[in-house]
Short mmCIF file of C-alpha atoms and ligand atoms in Angstrom, two decimals:
data_model
loop_
_atom_site.label_atom_id
_atom_site.label_comp_id
_atom_site.label_asym_id
_atom_site.label_seq_id
_atom_site.Cartn_x
_atom_site.Cartn_y
_atom_site.Cartn_z
CA MET A 1 -15.59 16.26 -5.48
CA ILE A 2 -15.45 16.75 -1.85
CA TYR A 3 -13.11 14.09 -0.45
CA LEU A 4 -14.34 12.98 3.04
CA ASP A 5 -13.02 9.36 3.15
CA TYR A 6 -9.73 9.97 4.98
CA GLN A 7 -9.92 6.54 6.67
CA ALA A 8 -9.90 4.78 3.45
CA THR A 9 -6.91 6.61 2.19
CA THR A 10 -5.34 10.00 2.25
CA PRO A 11 -4.27 12.36 -0.51
CA VAL A 12 -0.53 12.02 -1.29
CA ALA A 13 1.33 15.03 0.13
CA PRO A 14 3.03 17.20 -2.73
CA GLU A 15 6.21 16.95 -0.48
CA VAL A 16 6.02 13.08 -0.63
CA ALA A 17 5.39 13.03 -4.40
CA GLY A 18 8.37 15.40 -4.83
CA ALA A 19 10.67 13.14 -2.65
CA MET A 20 9.65 9.97 -4.61
CA GLN A 21 10.00 11.43 -8.16
CA PRO A 22 13.95 10.96 -8.56
CA TRP A 23 13.52 7.32 -7.33
CA ILE A 24 10.84 6.66 -9.98
CA GLU A 25 12.40 8.55 -12.88
CA ASP A 26 16.10 8.18 -12.66
CA LYS A 27 17.34 6.17 -9.75
CA PHE A 28 16.33 2.70 -10.61
CA ALA A 29 19.24 0.71 -8.99
CA ASN A 30 18.42 -2.27 -6.79
CA PRO A 31 19.03 -1.13 -3.26
CA HIS A 32 20.55 -4.58 -2.44
CA SER A 33 23.16 -4.45 -4.98
CA PRO A 34 26.84 -3.39 -4.07
CA SER A 35 27.12 -0.75 -6.86
CA THR A 36 27.47 2.97 -5.89
CA TRP A 37 23.99 3.47 -7.14
CA GLY A 38 22.75 0.53 -5.16
CA ARG A 39 24.45 1.79 -2.01
CA GLU A 40 22.87 5.23 -2.58
CA ALA A 41 19.50 3.68 -2.69
CA ALA A 42 20.18 1.58 0.27
CA ALA A 43 21.13 4.74 2.23
CA ALA A 44 17.92 6.48 1.15
CA ILE A 45 15.91 3.49 2.48
CA GLU A 46 17.77 3.75 5.81
CA VAL A 47 17.04 7.42 6.06
CA ALA A 48 13.38 6.52 5.43
CA ARG A 49 13.32 3.67 8.01
CA ALA A 50 14.64 6.11 10.67
CA GLN A 51 11.84 8.63 9.65
CA VAL A 52 9.18 6.01 10.07
CA GLU A 53 10.57 4.81 13.42
CA ARG A 54 10.72 8.26 14.74
CA ALA A 55 7.00 8.85 13.86
CA ILE A 56 6.10 5.58 15.57
CA GLY A 57 8.09 6.85 18.58
CA LEU A 58 8.70 3.69 20.56
CA SER A 59 11.85 2.72 21.98
CA GLY A 60 13.71 -0.60 21.88
CA GLY A 61 12.83 -1.92 18.49
CA SER A 62 13.06 -1.37 14.71
CA VAL A 63 10.86 -1.41 11.63
CA ALA A 64 10.81 -3.79 8.56
CA PHE A 65 9.22 -2.49 5.44
CA THR A 66 6.27 -4.70 4.04
CA GLY A 67 3.97 -4.48 1.13
CA SER A 68 1.12 -3.13 3.17
CA ALA A 69 -0.31 -3.09 6.82
CA THR A 70 -2.27 -6.16 5.82
CA GLU A 71 0.94 -8.02 5.16
CA ALA A 72 2.53 -6.60 8.43
CA LEU A 73 -0.63 -7.90 10.43
CA ASN A 74 -0.66 -11.30 8.68
CA TRP A 75 3.14 -11.62 9.38
CA ALA A 76 2.86 -10.50 13.04
CA LEU A 77 0.03 -13.00 13.83
CA LYS A 78 1.33 -16.01 11.84
CA GLY A 79 4.94 -15.43 12.67
CA THR A 80 4.34 -14.94 16.39
CA VAL A 81 2.17 -18.04 16.87
CA GLU A 82 4.67 -20.10 14.82
CA LYS A 83 7.44 -19.13 17.16
CA ALA A 84 5.38 -19.39 20.39
CA PRO A 85 6.34 -21.82 23.12
CA LYS A 86 4.62 -25.09 23.03
CA GLY A 87 1.36 -24.89 24.77
CA ARG A 88 0.80 -21.12 24.06
CA ASN A 89 -1.73 -21.70 21.21
CA ARG A 90 -4.30 -19.08 22.19
CA ILE A 91 -4.92 -15.62 20.18
CA ILE A 92 -7.12 -12.90 21.69
CA ALA A 93 -8.38 -10.15 19.37
CA LEU A 94 -11.07 -7.36 19.78
CA ALA A 95 -14.32 -7.69 17.92
CA THR A 96 -13.72 -4.40 16.28
CA GLU A 97 -10.32 -5.22 14.70
CA HIS A 98 -9.71 -4.63 11.02
CA ALA A 99 -10.45 -7.73 8.68
CA ALA A 100 -6.53 -8.01 8.14
CA VAL A 101 -6.43 -9.06 11.91
CA LEU A 102 -9.85 -10.81 12.16
CA ASP A 103 -9.64 -12.86 8.97
CA THR A 104 -6.07 -13.90 9.81
CA CYS A 105 -7.03 -15.00 13.34
CA GLU A 106 -9.98 -17.08 11.86
CA TRP A 107 -7.61 -18.52 9.43
CA LEU A 108 -5.33 -19.57 12.37
CA ALA A 109 -8.36 -20.95 14.21
CA GLY A 110 -8.93 -23.09 11.16
CA GLN A 111 -5.17 -24.30 11.54
CA GLY A 112 -6.00 -25.37 15.10
CA PHE A 113 -5.27 -22.23 17.26
CA ASP A 114 -7.66 -21.35 19.88
CA LEU A 115 -9.23 -17.81 19.04
CA THR A 116 -11.07 -15.54 21.57
CA VAL A 117 -12.77 -12.55 20.07
CA LEU A 118 -13.53 -10.02 22.87
CA PRO A 119 -16.78 -7.87 22.79
CA VAL A 120 -16.73 -4.06 23.26
CA ALA A 121 -19.06 -1.84 25.10
CA ALA A 122 -21.73 0.29 23.28
CA ASP A 123 -19.08 3.12 23.03
CA GLY A 124 -16.65 0.81 21.21
CA LEU A 125 -14.11 0.56 24.14
CA LEU A 126 -12.75 -2.70 25.52
CA ASP A 127 -13.62 -3.37 29.17
CA LEU A 128 -10.14 -4.49 30.60
CA GLY A 129 -11.87 -6.84 33.03
CA ASP A 130 -13.20 -8.80 30.00
CA LEU A 131 -9.54 -9.12 28.92
CA GLU A 132 -8.13 -10.03 32.24
CA LEU A 133 -10.76 -12.75 32.61
CA GLU A 134 -9.55 -14.51 29.34
CA LEU A 135 -5.82 -14.23 29.92
CA ASP A 136 -3.94 -17.42 31.06
CA GLU A 137 -0.48 -18.98 30.35
CA ARG A 138 -1.82 -20.39 26.97
CA VAL A 139 -2.24 -17.23 25.29
CA SER A 140 0.62 -16.21 22.84
CA LEU A 141 -0.72 -12.90 21.45
CA VAL A 142 -3.26 -10.19 22.19
CA ALA A 143 -4.33 -7.93 19.23
CA ALA A 144 -5.85 -4.52 19.58
CA MET A 145 -6.21 -1.66 17.36
CA LEU A 146 -5.14 1.90 18.50
CA VAL A 147 -7.62 4.07 16.47
CA ASN A 148 -10.54 2.26 14.97
CA ASN A 149 -10.81 2.78 11.23
CA GLU A 150 -14.71 2.71 11.29
CA ILE A 151 -15.51 4.66 14.33
CA GLY A 152 -12.37 6.49 15.39
CA VAL A 153 -12.32 5.19 19.04
CA ILE A 154 -8.98 4.96 20.82
CA GLN A 155 -8.38 1.74 22.84
CA PRO A 156 -6.31 1.68 26.05
CA ILE A 157 -3.33 0.16 24.32
CA ALA A 158 -0.75 0.68 27.21
CA ASP A 159 -3.14 -1.16 29.65
CA ILE A 160 -3.94 -3.96 27.14
CA ALA A 161 -0.20 -4.40 26.57
CA ARG A 162 0.26 -4.55 30.40
CA ALA A 163 -2.39 -7.10 30.89
CA ALA A 164 -0.95 -9.27 27.99
CA HIS A 165 2.56 -9.10 29.38
CA SER A 166 1.21 -10.14 32.85
CA CYS A 167 0.52 -13.60 31.47
CA GLY A 168 3.65 -13.78 29.32
CA ALA A 169 1.85 -13.04 26.06
CA LEU A 170 2.84 -10.51 23.43
CA MET A 171 0.87 -7.58 22.22
CA LEU A 172 0.10 -6.58 18.60
CA CYS A 173 -1.15 -3.09 17.95
CA ASP A 174 -2.76 -2.21 14.54
CA ALA A 175 -1.64 1.63 14.62
CA VAL A 176 -2.62 2.21 10.90
CA GLN A 177 -5.18 4.94 11.69
CA GLY A 178 -3.25 6.35 14.74
CA LEU A 179 0.21 6.89 13.24
CA GLY A 180 0.99 10.62 13.16
CA ARG A 181 -2.27 11.57 14.77
CA VAL A 182 -2.21 10.18 18.23
CA ASP A 183 0.65 9.02 20.37
CA ILE A 184 1.43 5.28 20.11
CA PRO A 185 1.75 4.23 23.86
CA GLU A 186 4.70 2.27 25.06
CA GLY A 187 3.96 -1.38 25.57
CA PRO A 188 3.11 -3.21 22.34
CA ASP A 189 5.75 -5.70 21.01
CA LEU A 190 4.55 -5.32 17.40
CA VAL A 191 3.05 -2.44 15.67
CA ALA A 192 1.60 -2.49 12.04
CA VAL A 193 1.53 0.84 10.15
CA SER A 194 0.73 1.87 6.46
CA ALA A 195 2.17 4.75 4.43
CA HIS A 196 -1.12 5.64 2.44
CA LYS A 197 -3.16 6.50 5.57
CA ILE A 198 -0.60 9.32 6.44
CA HIS A 199 -0.36 10.94 2.93
CA GLY A 200 2.13 8.53 1.67
CA PRO A 201 1.99 6.07 -1.32
CA LYS A 202 0.10 2.95 -1.40
CA GLY A 203 1.76 -0.49 -1.60
CA ILE A 204 4.15 0.01 1.46
CA GLY A 205 3.59 -0.63 5.07
CA ALA A 206 5.90 -1.64 7.99
CA LEU A 207 6.07 -3.72 11.18
CA TRP A 208 7.77 -2.25 14.19
CA MET A 209 9.17 -5.06 16.29
CA ARG A 210 10.55 -4.89 19.83
CA ALA A 211 14.02 -6.34 19.78
CA GLY A 212 13.66 -10.05 20.60
CA ALA A 213 9.92 -10.21 19.61
CA GLU A 214 10.50 -10.51 15.82
CA PRO A 215 7.99 -13.00 14.37
CA ALA A 216 9.12 -15.94 12.21
CA PRO A 217 9.24 -14.80 8.49
CA LEU A 218 6.17 -14.91 6.44
CA ILE A 219 7.93 -14.30 3.23
CA HIS A 220 11.16 -16.35 2.30
CA GLY A 221 13.60 -15.60 -0.42
CA GLY A 222 16.68 -13.24 -0.84
CA GLY A 223 16.92 -12.48 2.92
CA GLN A 224 16.28 -8.85 2.75
CA GLU A 225 15.14 -6.88 5.99
CA ARG A 226 17.62 -8.91 8.11
CA GLY A 227 16.19 -12.11 6.66
CA LEU A 228 12.75 -11.41 8.18
CA ARG A 229 11.12 -10.19 5.01
CA SER A 230 12.44 -11.10 1.76
CA GLY A 231 11.82 -9.19 -1.52
CA THR A 232 13.51 -6.32 -3.26
CA LEU A 233 12.57 -3.02 -1.50
CA SER A 234 11.18 -0.23 -3.53
CA PRO A 235 13.43 2.91 -2.83
CA ALA A 236 10.46 5.12 -4.13
CA LEU A 237 8.00 3.59 -1.89
CA CYS A 238 10.33 3.68 1.17
CA VAL A 239 11.34 7.20 0.46
CA GLY A 240 7.73 8.28 0.10
CA PHE A 241 6.74 6.59 3.35
CA GLY A 242 9.75 8.15 5.05
CA ALA A 243 8.79 11.62 3.83
CA ALA A 244 5.16 11.13 4.85
CA ALA A 245 6.31 10.01 8.32
CA ARG A 246 8.70 13.07 8.75
CA LEU A 247 5.87 15.49 7.59
CA ALA A 248 3.28 13.76 10.09
CA SER A 249 5.90 14.27 12.90
CA GLU A 250 6.56 17.92 12.03
CA ARG A 251 2.94 18.84 11.31
CA ARG A 252 1.46 16.65 14.18
CA ASP A 253 0.26 19.80 16.32
CA ALA A 254 -0.98 21.88 13.27
CA ASP A 255 -2.74 18.72 11.77
CA GLN A 256 -4.26 18.01 15.25
CA ALA A 257 -5.53 21.68 15.68
CA HIS A 258 -6.97 21.73 12.18
CA VAL A 259 -8.84 18.45 12.72
CA ALA A 260 -10.26 19.74 16.01
CA GLN A 261 -11.53 22.86 14.17
CA LEU A 262 -12.96 20.74 11.44
CA TRP A 263 -14.83 18.49 13.89
CA ASN A 264 -16.35 21.37 15.80
CA ALA A 265 -17.51 22.86 12.47
CA ALA A 266 -18.96 19.64 11.17
CA THR A 267 -20.85 18.75 14.39
CA ALA A 268 -22.22 22.24 14.65
CA ALA A 269 -23.46 22.15 11.09
CA LEU A 270 -25.27 18.76 11.52
CA GLY A 271 -28.98 19.00 12.45
CA GLY A 272 -30.09 17.67 15.69
CA ARG A 273 -31.46 14.22 14.62
CA TRP A 274 -27.85 12.60 14.20
CA SER A 275 -26.18 10.43 16.82
CA ILE A 276 -22.38 9.74 16.78
CA ASN A 277 -21.35 6.08 16.71
CA GLY A 278 -18.62 5.19 19.30
CA SER A 279 -17.14 7.14 22.20
CA VAL A 280 -16.94 10.93 21.57
CA GLY A 281 -14.32 11.42 24.34
CA GLU A 282 -11.94 8.68 23.47
CA ARG A 283 -11.77 9.41 19.78
CA TYR A 284 -9.66 10.61 16.92
CA ARG A 285 -11.85 13.57 15.69
CA GLY A 286 -10.97 13.14 11.99
CA ASN A 287 -13.55 10.38 12.20
CA LEU A 288 -17.15 11.32 12.32
CA ASN A 289 -19.28 8.21 12.22
CA ILE A 290 -22.94 9.14 12.42
CA ARG A 291 -26.36 7.55 12.20
CA ARG A 292 -29.97 8.85 11.76
CA GLU A 293 -33.02 6.83 12.58
CA GLY A 294 -34.70 5.51 9.48
CA LEU A 295 -31.92 6.76 7.13
CA ASP A 296 -31.21 4.83 4.08
CA ALA A 297 -27.41 5.43 4.11
CA ALA A 298 -26.66 3.59 0.78
CA ARG A 299 -29.21 5.77 -0.99
CA LEU A 300 -27.83 8.92 0.47
CA LEU A 301 -24.32 7.98 -0.70
CA ALA A 302 -25.83 7.21 -4.24
CA ASP A 303 -27.69 10.61 -4.16
CA LEU A 304 -24.50 12.60 -3.21
CA ARG A 305 -22.03 11.01 -5.50
CA ASP A 306 -19.80 14.20 -5.66
CA ILE A 307 -19.01 13.71 -1.90
CA ALA A 308 -16.74 10.80 -1.26
CA MET A 309 -17.54 9.11 2.00
CA SER A 310 -18.31 5.64 3.23
CA LEU A 311 -21.17 3.68 4.72
CA GLY A 312 -20.81 3.20 8.49
CA SER A 313 -22.20 -0.16 7.42
CA ALA A 314 -19.27 -0.82 4.98
CA CYS A 315 -20.58 -4.05 3.32
CA ALA A 316 -18.29 -7.01 3.55
CA SER A 317 -17.27 -7.46 -0.12
CA GLY A 318 -20.62 -6.32 -1.43
CA SER A 319 -22.30 -9.06 0.41
CA GLY A 320 -24.76 -6.55 1.95
CA ARG A 321 -23.68 -7.63 5.45
CA PRO A 322 -23.60 -4.62 7.95
CA SER A 323 -20.32 -3.67 9.45
CA HIS A 324 -19.02 -5.90 12.06
CA VAL A 325 -17.63 -2.92 14.08
CA LEU A 326 -21.15 -1.19 14.27
CA ARG A 327 -22.69 -4.61 15.21
CA ALA A 328 -20.08 -4.98 17.96
CA LEU A 329 -21.53 -1.76 19.40
CA SER A 330 -24.78 -3.67 19.80
CA LEU A 331 -26.34 -1.48 17.04
CA SER A 332 -29.26 -3.37 15.14
CA ASP A 333 -28.63 -4.11 11.50
CA ARG A 334 -31.14 -1.38 10.74
CA ALA A 335 -29.18 1.18 12.73
CA ALA A 336 -25.93 0.00 11.13
CA ARG A 337 -27.46 0.55 7.69
CA SER A 338 -28.48 4.12 8.75
CA SER A 339 -24.87 5.14 9.46
CA ILE A 340 -22.28 6.97 7.41
CA ARG A 341 -18.53 7.62 7.96
CA ILE A 342 -17.11 10.99 7.29
CA GLY A 343 -13.38 11.21 7.37
CA PHE A 344 -11.36 14.46 7.08
CA GLY A 345 -7.91 15.85 7.62
CA ARG A 346 -4.87 17.82 6.67
CA TYR A 347 -6.26 19.04 3.17
CA THR A 348 -9.95 19.21 4.07
CA THR A 349 -11.18 22.92 4.27
CA GLU A 350 -13.75 23.93 6.68
CA ALA A 351 -15.88 25.55 4.04
CA GLU A 352 -16.11 22.38 1.91
CA LEU A 353 -16.72 20.13 5.04
CA VAL A 354 -19.63 22.43 6.23
CA ASP A 355 -20.97 22.51 2.68
CA ALA A 356 -20.99 18.64 2.49
CA VAL A 357 -22.40 18.13 6.02
CA THR A 358 -25.21 20.60 5.18
CA ARG A 359 -26.07 18.75 2.02
CA ILE A 360 -25.95 15.43 3.82
CA ASP A 361 -28.31 16.74 6.49
CA ALA A 362 -30.70 18.25 3.73
CA MET A 363 -30.59 14.97 1.78
CA ALA A 364 -31.54 13.03 4.87
CA ARG A 365 -34.44 15.36 5.59
CA ALA A 366 -35.71 14.91 2.08
CA GLN A 367 -35.57 11.15 2.52
CA GLU A 368 -37.86 11.66 5.70
CA ASN A 369 -40.29 13.84 3.79
CA LEU A 370 -40.52 11.35 0.88
CA ALA A 371 -41.29 8.60 3.42
CA ALA A 372 -43.87 10.62 5.30
N1 PLP B 401 -5.74 -1.60 9.65
C1 PLP B 401 -6.49 -0.60 9.51
C2 PLP B 401 -7.14 -0.04 10.89
C3 PLP B 401 -6.90 -0.02 8.46
O1 PLP B 401 -7.62 1.08 8.35
C4 PLP B 401 -6.32 -0.57 7.24
C5 PLP B 401 -6.64 0.04 5.90
O2 PLP B 401 -7.78 0.09 5.63
C6 PLP B 401 -5.45 -1.64 7.29
C7 PLP B 401 -5.21 -2.31 8.57
C8 PLP B 401 -4.83 -2.26 6.10
O3 PLP B 401 -3.82 -1.46 5.61
P1 PLP B 401 -3.22 -1.68 4.03
O4 PLP B 401 -4.12 -0.84 3.19
O5 PLP B 401 -1.83 -0.93 4.24
O6 PLP B 401 -3.21 -3.06 3.88
#
């Protein structure tokens, strides 16, 4: 199999698996218990926390571990509006946010909060003027993703944060796809990240919080994570996340150069009839979301089952609905259904990527010949 679905998840790095192993096999103590073993586990978690904070790279805040980025985003949204001063009952989110943000915002709208979903331009980028027009003293939170999971475009997070702060609102950044790949700009008050997108384990995420901007807890119980997120932490998962974050920091330049080389090779191997969805300039280049007029992308994926990739028109829970992100670019349903997402990174070789892209192109041409 050729794995080209790096935005869905990434392979666990061998160094991460090695770091986790003792905490799975032998070291089972509860990190919140006062025994020697418990204290050893708690110390390992603190090392991991520092590694994740270093990879995030922002000053003036700290991280709490969560069960996923989805949990971190739910917590950030629900906990911030819960704590917001009276009268600040508006939330603003971009139309291209992940379902973890948009569905939570919709839920909050059902609870009586006022939700504004901002459109993006055809290249997937926010026009800051559109945000500025919406901002007023009733806004409590503005949510914007750093690197889009479907189309890879990079939003102007520092400018968005500055605009949010100008009206006294907080800014939440979903940096799940950006961590370890692009700089997270200073500005956001809350940042959600996930281990499994950076070659770490599944089942652990984190919320970075600027000191003073901590949301009200979503999960109540034993008072772990400074009383902000109860539940016994998993030393194995925390250590794995920490190891993945340390590797991402150390390998940042090498990973970036490798991805740039892969992008050049993949785009050169594609035939001429493909277009790239989303901005090419403001983009993380490990994401190649492409469309071809008339292509039946679902059929192409079915015909190339040994290549793991995604539909650009990722269907919402199998409902057959085209991607909300591609629709936000003003693509027709038909164009969205003619799109595929190819994601690559640290462990992708140029030879396998070029092989896959060449076969994708040939299969698309075969579809056209059949239709002709
Ligand atoms: N945000 C983005 C941009 C993502 O790509 C994902 C994962 O698909 C998430 C949030 C959710 O992350 P998790 O799998 O940790 O819940």
